[in-house]
Amino acid sequence: MTDNKEHPIRKNLSTRRLALLGSAAVLGSALVLGGPLSNSRLVEPAYAAAQTTQPGPAGFADLVAKVKPAVISVRVKLDESESGNMLSHKSNEVMPFEGTPFEKFFRQYGFDGNPKGMHRHEIITGVGSGFFISADGYAVTNNHVVDHATKVQVTTTDGTVYNAKVIGTDAKTDLALIKVDGKGKNFAYVNFENQTPRVGDWVVAVGNPYGLGGTVTAGIISAEGRDIGAGPYDDYIQIDAPINKGNSGGPTFDTNGNVIGVNTAIYSPTGGSVGIGFDIPAQTVKAVVAQLKEHGSVTRAYIGVQVQPVTAGIAESLGLKKAEGALVDETQPDTPAAKAGLKAGDVITAVNGTAVKDSRDLARQISTMTPGSSAKLDVVRQGESKTIDVTLEKMPNQQQANAGVEQDNSGPSVPHLGLSVAPANEVAGAGGKGLVVTDVDPDGKAAEHGFKSGDVILEVAGKSVSSASELRQALAAAQSQGKHDVLMRVKTADNTHFVAMPIG
């Protein structure tokens, strides 16, 4: 990994460690050899003979011989001046480079913000992996492998070294497309798998861990649809084929020799493989690479809504059969969603007939579509199903942040919830709509569900509220209907979202 900023998946390092797979050097290795076992029981001859008749696993030699020539080692050079701002962290902060190509440099020179002996223009070298996707030299790797590189070289399985240039990168999916000039040479290449792999299928990973090019490991698909906090479109395939630092950008194959994913990250308390690796799915890679090849960048569509997952409590309060879909918290003004008539409280359950599992799934589906195209959204609004046509637009480069709300510590208490409220039109800066939360009982239900002073309750059970008495009436009406939860639309300093509040 050679980027000059902390990768997004390094969040929550106190509870877990997700390491990107770039590597700078092989620092050492050890072999543990098995010896004779003491007090071991001898196997009966008849049993031993029976065992020798059992067929062994077929192995992956033929598969490896087929795909290995398409896998490359990627070596990059980075001028230290490009990453100078990376060296200014305080000594009491978590080292952002653990498990990356820069870790050994920080340990060597000291993590004090002023590494001794580090010259201004020192060249840092990192390595990763990649693979050819066409005979004319286009290859895929990770964005974090080539990010800010001043020079990129690839080495093929026969040891030949080629210079490469970066065609385009996409930080949100951590993918990059590079091009090798083979001067007329036809490179061996591999194809992407069109079918969705299944949990339990055999897979083979090939790459350049710790600079050891051409390394092959095998395992199975352990899970799919993993969100590891790397970006807004996380949908990783989890595999248990051992991958380590330096495997970044390398392919994982199915037993047909097609690429099912690109190795990107590992979960590791130690920095080495513990059998939990994450791949970018082939379908995502194909879509991103196609845009990188044509435009050098990725353009994504959007509809302009703020959404959240549908929890069991929200589903119960809305009368939904399943806790699936994306609940619209807010439609942004002058966006495709606002123009199409989407409203806060709508639950988007499908896009063009494809079910929406949750809010992340909605974002992924919309982002793969072309700006200017039309999408049919299946929506549940106040218990009724309807279809809304939305014309997608290009995602803006920046999104406006929601304004904050001033706090006030006076107002009547609302029974059973553990909070006090005041009409927003009586609180400066609150915008005049809804009820401002002025105080929260730290031991009450409201605190358990994330309410804080300054939050604004806009709606309760789909109805606007502007006084404590209206809030009480809405709660009483929900209780009289036998509901165990009531849905509240709440505006915080950061966003607007729904909360399913227990009222039993």
Short mmCIF file of N, CA and C in Angstrom, two decimals, residues 35 62 64 110 144 181 198 212 216 233 282 321 325 334 348 371 401 469 474:
data_model
loop_
_atom_site.label_atom_id
_atom_site.label_comp_id
_atom_site.label_asym_id
_atom_site.label_seq_id
_atom_site.Cartn_x
_atom_site.Cartn_y
_atom_site.Cartn_z
N GLY A 35 8.16 -32.59 14.19
CA GLY A 35 9.05 -33.66 14.61
C GLY A 35 8.25 -34.88 14.99
N ASP A 62 -3.66 -27.58 -12.55
CA ASP A 62 -4.07 -27.23 -13.91
C ASP A 62 -4.65 -25.81 -13.96
N VAL A 64 -3.96 -23.33 -11.87
CA VAL A 64 -2.88 -22.37 -11.65
C VAL A 64 -2.05 -22.19 -12.92
N GLY A 110 11.47 6.44 13.91
CA GLY A 110 10.80 6.98 15.09
C GLY A 110 9.53 7.71 14.71
N HIS A 144 -5.08 1.98 -3.77
CA HIS A 144 -4.11 2.29 -2.72
C HIS A 144 -2.70 1.76 -3.03
N ASP A 181 2.96 -1.05 -21.67
CA ASP A 181 3.35 -0.97 -23.08
C ASP A 181 4.25 -2.15 -23.39
N ARG A 198 -20.98 -18.47 -4.87
CA ARG A 198 -21.74 -18.91 -3.72
C ARG A 198 -20.83 -19.12 -2.53
N LEU A 212 6.94 -11.79 -2.59
CA LEU A 212 7.15 -13.15 -3.09
C LEU A 212 6.19 -13.40 -4.24
N VAL A 216 0.55 -18.77 -4.64
CA VAL A 216 -0.79 -19.31 -4.83
C VAL A 216 -1.31 -19.84 -3.50
N TYR A 233 -19.77 2.10 -0.83
CA TYR A 233 -20.30 1.04 -1.68
C TYR A 233 -19.74 -0.33 -1.29
N ALA A 282 -16.38 -9.13 -8.63
CA ALA A 282 -16.07 -8.98 -10.05
C ALA A 282 -17.05 -8.03 -10.74
N LYS A 321 -43.86 -6.24 6.48
CA LYS A 321 -43.71 -7.65 6.82
C LYS A 321 -42.26 -8.01 7.13
N GLY A 325 -35.28 -2.93 2.94
CA GLY A 325 -35.52 -1.70 2.20
C GLY A 325 -34.73 -0.54 2.76
N ASP A 334 -34.40 20.19 -5.05
CA ASP A 334 -33.94 20.30 -6.44
C ASP A 334 -33.07 19.12 -6.83
N ILE A 348 -38.10 2.57 0.16
CA ILE A 348 -37.77 2.09 -1.17
C ILE A 348 -37.43 0.61 -1.06
N PRO A 371 -26.03 8.37 -15.31
CA PRO A 371 -26.76 9.64 -15.16
C PRO A 371 -27.55 9.96 -16.42
N ALA A 401 -23.88 20.27 3.96
CA ALA A 401 -24.04 19.75 5.32
C ALA A 401 -25.28 20.38 5.95
N SER A 469 -48.06 18.83 23.77
CA SER A 469 -49.37 18.19 23.82
C SER A 469 -49.62 17.37 22.55
N ALA A 474 -49.97 12.04 19.92
CA ALA A 474 -49.48 11.08 18.93
C ALA A 474 -49.05 9.79 19.60
#
